[in-house]
mmCIF file with all atom_site columns, C-alpha atoms in Angstrom:
data_model
loop_
_atom_site.group_PDB
_atom_site.id
_atom_site.type_symbol
_atom_site.label_atom_id
_atom_site.label_alt_id
_atom_site.label_comp_id
_atom_site.label_asym_id
_atom_site.label_entity_id
_atom_site.label_seq_id
_atom_site.pdbx_PDB_ins_code
_atom_site.Cartn_x
_atom_site.Cartn_y
_atom_site.Cartn_z
_atom_site.occupancy
_atom_site.B_iso_or_equiv
_atom_site.pdbx_formal_charge
_atom_site.auth_seq_id
_atom_site.auth_comp_id
_atom_site.auth_asym_id
_atom_site.auth_atom_id
_atom_site.pdbx_PDB_model_num
ATOM 1   C CA . MET A 1 1   ? -0.249  0.115  0.096  1.00 47.00 ? 1101 MET A CA 1
ATOM 2   C CA . ARG A 1 2   ? 1.196   3.497  -0.712 1.00 65.00 ? 1102 ARG A CA 1
ATOM 3   C CA . ARG A 1 3   ? 2.736   5.649  2.067  1.00 90.00 ? 1103 ARG A CA 1
ATOM 4   C CA . ILE A 1 4   ? 0.666   8.259  4.077  1.00 94.00 ? 1104 ILE A CA 1
ATOM 5   C CA . PHE A 1 5   ? 2.064   11.272 5.467  1.00 90.00 ? 1105 PHE A CA 1
ATOM 6   C CA . ILE A 1 6   ? -0.078  12.473 8.525  1.00 94.00 ? 1106 ILE A CA 1
ATOM 7   C CA . SER A 1 7   ? -0.136  16.316 8.460  1.00 93.00 ? 1107 SER A CA 1
ATOM 8   C CA . HIS A 1 8   ? -0.437  17.885 12.187 1.00 93.00 ? 1108 HIS A CA 1
ATOM 9   C CA . SER A 1 9   ? -0.509  20.512 15.116 1.00 94.00 ? 1109 SER A CA 1
ATOM 10  C CA . SER A 1 10  ? 1.547   18.828 17.856 1.00 92.00 ? 1110 SER A CA 1
ATOM 11  C CA . LEU A 1 11  ? -1.350  20.009 20.411 1.00 95.00 ? 1111 LEU A CA 1
ATOM 12  C CA . ASP A 1 12  ? -3.462  17.195 18.648 1.00 95.00 ? 1112 ASP A CA 1
ATOM 13  C CA . GLU A 1 13  ? -1.252  14.741 18.318 1.00 93.00 ? 1113 GLU A CA 1
ATOM 14  C CA . GLY A 1 14  ? -3.700  12.192 19.914 1.00 94.00 ? 1114 GLY A CA 1
ATOM 15  C CA . ALA A 1 15  ? -6.169  12.482 17.320 1.00 95.00 ? 1115 ALA A CA 1
ATOM 16  C CA . ALA A 1 16  ? -2.793  12.551 14.942 1.00 94.00 ? 1116 ALA A CA 1
ATOM 17  C CA . PHE A 1 17  ? -2.223  8.995  16.257 1.00 93.00 ? 1117 PHE A CA 1
ATOM 18  C CA . GLU A 1 18  ? -5.430  8.080  16.407 1.00 94.00 ? 1118 GLU A CA 1
ATOM 19  C CA . ILE A 1 19  ? -5.964  8.284  12.957 1.00 94.00 ? 1119 ILE A CA 1
ATOM 20  C CA . ARG A 1 20  ? -2.830  6.450  12.672 1.00 93.00 ? 1120 ARG A CA 1
ATOM 21  C CA . ASP A 1 21  ? -3.912  3.386  14.847 1.00 93.00 ? 1121 ASP A CA 1
ATOM 22  C CA . TRP A 1 22  ? -7.850  4.188  12.855 1.00 95.00 ? 1122 TRP A CA 1
ATOM 23  C CA . LEU A 1 23  ? -5.214  2.964  8.642  1.00 93.00 ? 1123 LEU A CA 1
ATOM 24  C CA . VAL A 1 24  ? -3.837  1.072  10.407 1.00 92.00 ? 1124 VAL A CA 1
ATOM 25  C CA . THR A 1 25  ? -5.673  -0.830 11.075 1.00 93.00 ? 1125 THR A CA 1
ATOM 26  C CA . GLN A 1 26  ? -7.691  -0.097 7.663  1.00 92.00 ? 1126 GLN A CA 1
ATOM 27  C CA . GLY A 1 27  ? -4.385  -1.943 5.383  1.00 91.00 ? 1127 GLY A CA 1
ATOM 28  C CA . TRP A 1 28  ? -2.921  1.116  5.412  1.00 91.00 ? 1128 TRP A CA 1
ATOM 29  C CA . ALA A 1 29  ? 0.572   -0.005 7.489  1.00 85.00 ? 1129 ALA A CA 1
ATOM 30  C CA . ASP A 1 30  ? 2.652   2.646  6.055  1.00 90.00 ? 1130 ASP A CA 1
ATOM 31  C CA . VAL A 1 31  ? 1.581   5.966  7.525  1.00 90.00 ? 1131 VAL A CA 1
ATOM 32  C CA . PHE A 1 32  ? 3.561   8.740  8.273  1.00 86.00 ? 1132 PHE A CA 1
ATOM 33  C CA . LEU A 1 33  ? 3.883   9.903  12.094 1.00 86.00 ? 1133 LEU A CA 1
ATOM 34  C CA . ALA A 1 34  ? 6.728   12.653 12.664 1.00 83.00 ? 1134 ALA A CA 1
ATOM 35  C CA . HIS A 1 35  ? 6.563   11.282 17.077 1.00 82.00 ? 1135 HIS A CA 1
ATOM 36  C CA . ASP A 1 36  ? 5.923   7.538  15.806 1.00 82.00 ? 1136 ASP A CA 1
ATOM 37  C CA . PRO A 1 37  ? 8.078   6.219  18.184 1.00 79.00 ? 1137 PRO A CA 1
ATOM 38  C CA . LEU A 1 38  ? 8.338   3.183  15.936 1.00 78.00 ? 1138 LEU A CA 1
ATOM 39  C CA . LYS A 1 39  ? 8.174   5.125  12.035 1.00 82.00 ? 1139 LYS A CA 1
ATOM 40  C CA . GLY A 1 40  ? 8.470   8.639  13.034 1.00 80.00 ? 1140 GLY A CA 1
ATOM 41  C CA . ILE A 1 41  ? 11.401  10.520 13.450 1.00 76.00 ? 1141 ILE A CA 1
ATOM 42  C CA . ALA A 1 42  ? 14.752  9.686  14.870 1.00 74.00 ? 1142 ALA A CA 1
ATOM 43  C CA . PRO A 1 43  ? 16.444  10.801 17.822 1.00 77.00 ? 1143 PRO A CA 1
ATOM 44  C CA . GLY A 1 44  ? 19.092  13.018 15.659 1.00 82.00 ? 1144 GLY A CA 1
ATOM 45  C CA . GLU A 1 45  ? 17.498  13.888 12.902 1.00 79.00 ? 1145 GLU A CA 1
ATOM 46  C CA . LEU A 1 46  ? 16.597  17.229 11.481 1.00 73.00 ? 1146 LEU A CA 1
ATOM 47  C CA . PHE A 1 47  ? 13.673  18.092 11.822 1.00 75.00 ? 1147 PHE A CA 1
ATOM 48  C CA . ARG A 1 48  ? 12.529  20.210 9.206  1.00 81.00 ? 1148 ARG A CA 1
ATOM 49  C CA . GLU A 1 49  ? 14.200  17.806 6.982  1.00 83.00 ? 1149 GLU A CA 1
ATOM 50  C CA . GLU A 1 50  ? 12.550  14.275 7.843  1.00 77.00 ? 1150 GLU A CA 1
ATOM 51  C CA . LEU A 1 51  ? 9.159   15.901 7.771  1.00 76.00 ? 1151 LEU A CA 1
ATOM 52  C CA . ARG A 1 52  ? 10.059  17.268 4.110  1.00 77.00 ? 1152 ARG A CA 1
ATOM 53  C CA . LYS A 1 53  ? 11.239  14.272 2.981  1.00 81.00 ? 1153 LYS A CA 1
ATOM 54  C CA . ALA A 1 54  ? 8.717   12.120 4.523  1.00 79.00 ? 1154 ALA A CA 1
ATOM 55  C CA . GLY A 1 55  ? 5.825   14.763 2.908  1.00 77.00 ? 1155 GLY A CA 1
ATOM 56  C CA . GLU A 1 56  ? 7.529   13.566 -1.199 1.00 82.00 ? 1156 GLU A CA 1
ATOM 57  C CA . ASN A 1 57  ? 8.272   10.286 -0.731 1.00 85.00 ? 1157 ASN A CA 1
ATOM 58  C CA . ALA A 1 58  ? 4.187   10.394 0.749  1.00 88.00 ? 1158 ALA A CA 1
ATOM 59  C CA . ALA A 1 59  ? 1.498   9.160  -1.903 1.00 91.00 ? 1159 ALA A CA 1
ATOM 60  C CA . ALA A 1 60  ? -1.320  10.985 0.585  1.00 94.00 ? 1160 ALA A CA 1
ATOM 61  C CA . VAL A 1 61  ? -0.864  13.450 2.671  1.00 95.00 ? 1161 VAL A CA 1
ATOM 62  C CA . VAL A 1 62  ? -4.592  13.383 5.632  1.00 96.00 ? 1162 VAL A CA 1
ATOM 63  C CA . LEU A 1 63  ? -4.997  16.287 7.264  1.00 96.00 ? 1163 LEU A CA 1
ATOM 64  C CA . ILE A 1 64  ? -5.086  16.407 10.878 1.00 95.00 ? 1164 ILE A CA 1
ATOM 65  C CA . ILE A 1 65  ? -7.691  20.006 11.005 1.00 95.00 ? 1165 ILE A CA 1
ATOM 66  C CA . SER A 1 66  ? -8.635  21.943 14.502 1.00 94.00 ? 1166 SER A CA 1
ATOM 67  C CA . PRO A 1 67  ? -8.109  25.683 15.410 1.00 92.00 ? 1167 PRO A CA 1
ATOM 68  C CA . ASN A 1 68  ? -4.180  24.002 16.498 1.00 93.00 ? 1168 ASN A CA 1
ATOM 69  C CA . TRP A 1 69  ? -3.676  22.903 12.361 1.00 93.00 ? 1169 TRP A CA 1
ATOM 70  C CA . MET A 1 70  ? -4.483  26.411 11.197 1.00 91.00 ? 1170 MET A CA 1
ATOM 71  C CA . ASN A 1 71  ? -2.194  28.290 13.269 1.00 92.00 ? 1171 ASN A CA 1
ATOM 72  C CA . SER A 1 72  ? 0.722   26.298 12.416 1.00 93.00 ? 1172 SER A CA 1
ATOM 73  C CA . SER A 1 73  ? 2.878   28.109 10.129 1.00 92.00 ? 1173 SER A CA 1
ATOM 74  C CA . GLU A 1 74  ? 4.962   24.487 9.495  1.00 90.00 ? 1174 GLU A CA 1
ATOM 75  C CA . CYS A 1 75  ? 1.045   22.544 9.523  1.00 92.00 ? 1175 CYS A CA 1
ATOM 76  C CA . TRP A 1 76  ? 0.831   24.834 6.110  1.00 92.00 ? 1176 TRP A CA 1
ATOM 77  C CA . LEU A 1 77  ? 4.015   23.955 5.022  1.00 90.00 ? 1177 LEU A CA 1
ATOM 78  C CA . GLU A 1 78  ? 3.105   20.689 4.244  1.00 90.00 ? 1178 GLU A CA 1
ATOM 79  C CA . TYR A 1 79  ? -0.251  21.346 3.427  1.00 93.00 ? 1179 TYR A CA 1
ATOM 80  C CA . MET A 1 80  ? 2.005   23.615 0.736  1.00 92.00 ? 1180 MET A CA 1
ATOM 81  C CA . LEU A 1 81  ? 4.233   20.907 -0.327 1.00 91.00 ? 1181 LEU A CA 1
ATOM 82  C CA . ALA A 1 82  ? 1.282   18.440 -0.783 1.00 92.00 ? 1182 ALA A CA 1
ATOM 83  C CA . ARG A 1 83  ? -0.246  20.390 -3.380 1.00 92.00 ? 1183 ARG A CA 1
ATOM 84  C CA . TYR A 1 84  ? 2.766   21.282 -5.556 1.00 92.00 ? 1184 TYR A CA 1
ATOM 85  C CA . LEU A 1 85  ? 3.785   17.660 -5.459 1.00 92.00 ? 1185 LEU A CA 1
ATOM 86  C CA . GLY A 1 86  ? 0.060   17.067 -6.870 1.00 93.00 ? 1186 GLY A CA 1
ATOM 87  C CA . LYS A 1 87  ? -0.583  14.547 -3.733 1.00 93.00 ? 1187 LYS A CA 1
ATOM 88  C CA . LEU A 1 88  ? -3.540  13.287 -2.628 1.00 94.00 ? 1188 LEU A CA 1
ATOM 89  C CA . ILE A 1 89  ? -4.716  15.431 0.103  1.00 95.00 ? 1189 ILE A CA 1
ATOM 90  C CA . LEU A 1 90  ? -8.143  14.379 2.092  1.00 95.00 ? 1190 LEU A CA 1
ATOM 91  C CA . PRO A 1 91  ? -8.859  17.297 5.592  1.00 95.00 ? 1191 PRO A CA 1
ATOM 92  C CA . VAL A 1 92  ? -10.605 16.230 8.382  1.00 95.00 ? 1192 VAL A CA 1
ATOM 93  C CA . ILE A 1 93  ? -11.743 17.975 10.927 1.00 94.00 ? 1193 ILE A CA 1
ATOM 94  C CA . VAL A 1 94  ? -10.390 16.606 14.070 1.00 95.00 ? 1194 VAL A CA 1
ATOM 95  C CA . ALA A 1 95  ? -11.950 19.596 16.476 1.00 92.00 ? 1195 ALA A CA 1
ATOM 96  C CA . PRO A 1 96  ? -15.365 21.266 16.337 1.00 85.00 ? 1196 PRO A CA 1
ATOM 97  C CA . THR A 1 97  ? -14.843 23.970 13.445 1.00 82.00 ? 1197 THR A CA 1
ATOM 98  C CA . GLN A 1 98  ? -17.622 25.951 11.840 1.00 77.00 ? 1198 GLN A CA 1
ATOM 99  C CA . HIS A 1 99  ? -17.354 25.441 8.096  1.00 77.00 ? 1199 HIS A CA 1
ATOM 100 C CA . LYS A 1 100 ? -17.217 29.851 7.742  1.00 80.00 ? 1200 LYS A CA 1
ATOM 101 C CA . ASP A 1 101 ? -13.549 29.338 9.865  1.00 82.00 ? 1201 ASP A CA 1
ATOM 102 C CA . LEU A 1 102 ? -11.698 26.891 6.948  1.00 86.00 ? 1202 LEU A CA 1
ATOM 103 C CA . PRO A 1 103 ? -10.182 28.607 4.956  1.00 85.00 ? 1203 PRO A CA 1
ATOM 104 C CA . SER A 1 104 ? -11.649 28.205 1.412  1.00 86.00 ? 1204 SER A CA 1
ATOM 105 C CA . VAL A 1 105 ? -8.361  26.707 -0.301 1.00 86.00 ? 1205 VAL A CA 1
ATOM 106 C CA . LEU A 1 106 ? -9.853  23.356 1.537  1.00 87.00 ? 1206 LEU A CA 1
ATOM 107 C CA . THR A 1 107 ? -13.301 24.177 1.370  1.00 86.00 ? 1207 THR A CA 1
ATOM 108 C CA . ASP A 1 108 ? -12.935 25.566 -2.859 1.00 88.00 ? 1208 ASP A CA 1
ATOM 109 C CA . VAL A 1 109 ? -10.738 22.218 -3.374 1.00 88.00 ? 1209 VAL A CA 1
ATOM 110 C CA . PHE A 1 110 ? -11.563 19.007 -0.789 1.00 90.00 ? 1210 PHE A CA 1
ATOM 111 C CA . GLN A 1 111 ? -14.677 17.534 0.372  1.00 88.00 ? 1211 GLN A CA 1
ATOM 112 C CA . ILE A 1 112 ? -13.344 17.643 3.992  1.00 91.00 ? 1212 ILE A CA 1
ATOM 113 C CA . ALA A 1 113 ? -14.527 14.409 6.651  1.00 93.00 ? 1213 ALA A CA 1
ATOM 114 C CA . ASP A 1 114 ? -15.714 16.005 10.165 1.00 92.00 ? 1214 ASP A CA 1
ATOM 115 C CA . ILE A 1 115 ? -15.075 13.102 12.910 1.00 94.00 ? 1215 ILE A CA 1
ATOM 116 C CA . SER A 1 116 ? -15.426 15.985 15.607 1.00 93.00 ? 1216 SER A CA 1
ATOM 117 C CA . ASP A 1 117 ? -19.371 14.556 16.082 1.00 92.00 ? 1217 ASP A CA 1
ATOM 118 C CA . PRO A 1 118 ? -19.370 11.454 17.716 1.00 92.00 ? 1218 PRO A CA 1
ATOM 119 C CA . ALA A 1 119 ? -22.525 10.804 16.540 1.00 94.00 ? 1219 ALA A CA 1
ATOM 120 C CA . GLU A 1 120 ? -20.644 11.468 12.792 1.00 93.00 ? 1220 GLU A CA 1
ATOM 121 C CA . LYS A 1 121 ? -17.102 9.684  13.674 1.00 93.00 ? 1221 LYS A CA 1
ATOM 122 C CA . THR A 1 122 ? -18.047 6.122  12.077 1.00 92.00 ? 1222 THR A CA 1
ATOM 123 C CA . THR A 1 123 ? -19.417 7.573  8.737  1.00 93.00 ? 1223 THR A CA 1
ATOM 124 C CA . GLN A 1 124 ? -17.294 9.716  8.815  1.00 93.00 ? 1224 GLN A CA 1
ATOM 125 C CA . LEU A 1 125 ? -14.715 7.539  8.868  1.00 93.00 ? 1225 LEU A CA 1
ATOM 126 C CA . ASN A 1 126 ? -15.836 5.417  5.892  1.00 90.00 ? 1226 ASN A CA 1
ATOM 127 C CA . ARG A 1 127 ? -15.670 8.008  3.329  1.00 91.00 ? 1227 ARG A CA 1
ATOM 128 C CA . LEU A 1 128 ? -12.096 8.836  3.942  1.00 91.00 ? 1228 LEU A CA 1
ATOM 129 C CA . ARG A 1 129 ? -11.359 5.031  3.123  1.00 91.00 ? 1229 ARG A CA 1
ATOM 130 C CA . LEU A 1 130 ? -13.558 5.755  0.421  1.00 88.00 ? 1230 LEU A CA 1
ATOM 131 C CA . GLY A 1 131 ? -10.374 8.759  -0.922 1.00 88.00 ? 1231 GLY A CA 1
ATOM 132 C CA . LEU A 1 132 ? -7.412  6.310  0.119  1.00 85.00 ? 1232 LEU A CA 1
#
């Protein structure tokens, strides 16, 4: 299966690990998450350089969207690299966020899965699986 890069704010690490675990249970074993103790960036490696390489090597990028993600310049750089390189981009809202607060570069281009509502989580994860 193709490699998936998870773009997230470090403030949303719990949600990122949850999505990583879900992806693995769905058969996507090659998932890059920066702080993953087994497949992430190892101590001593150059953090931004390793993020760039992982983004370049990914076939798909899952954006863990939250107010934290939107306020992170590093997350925006990951998004822009993915767009520039023509990667499959899958935005997933993980924290309640008003649609009007999302940037048009996301809402005008992508279907967005919203797992922030527990009642809709399974349905939205199924939509994410279809996108992959």
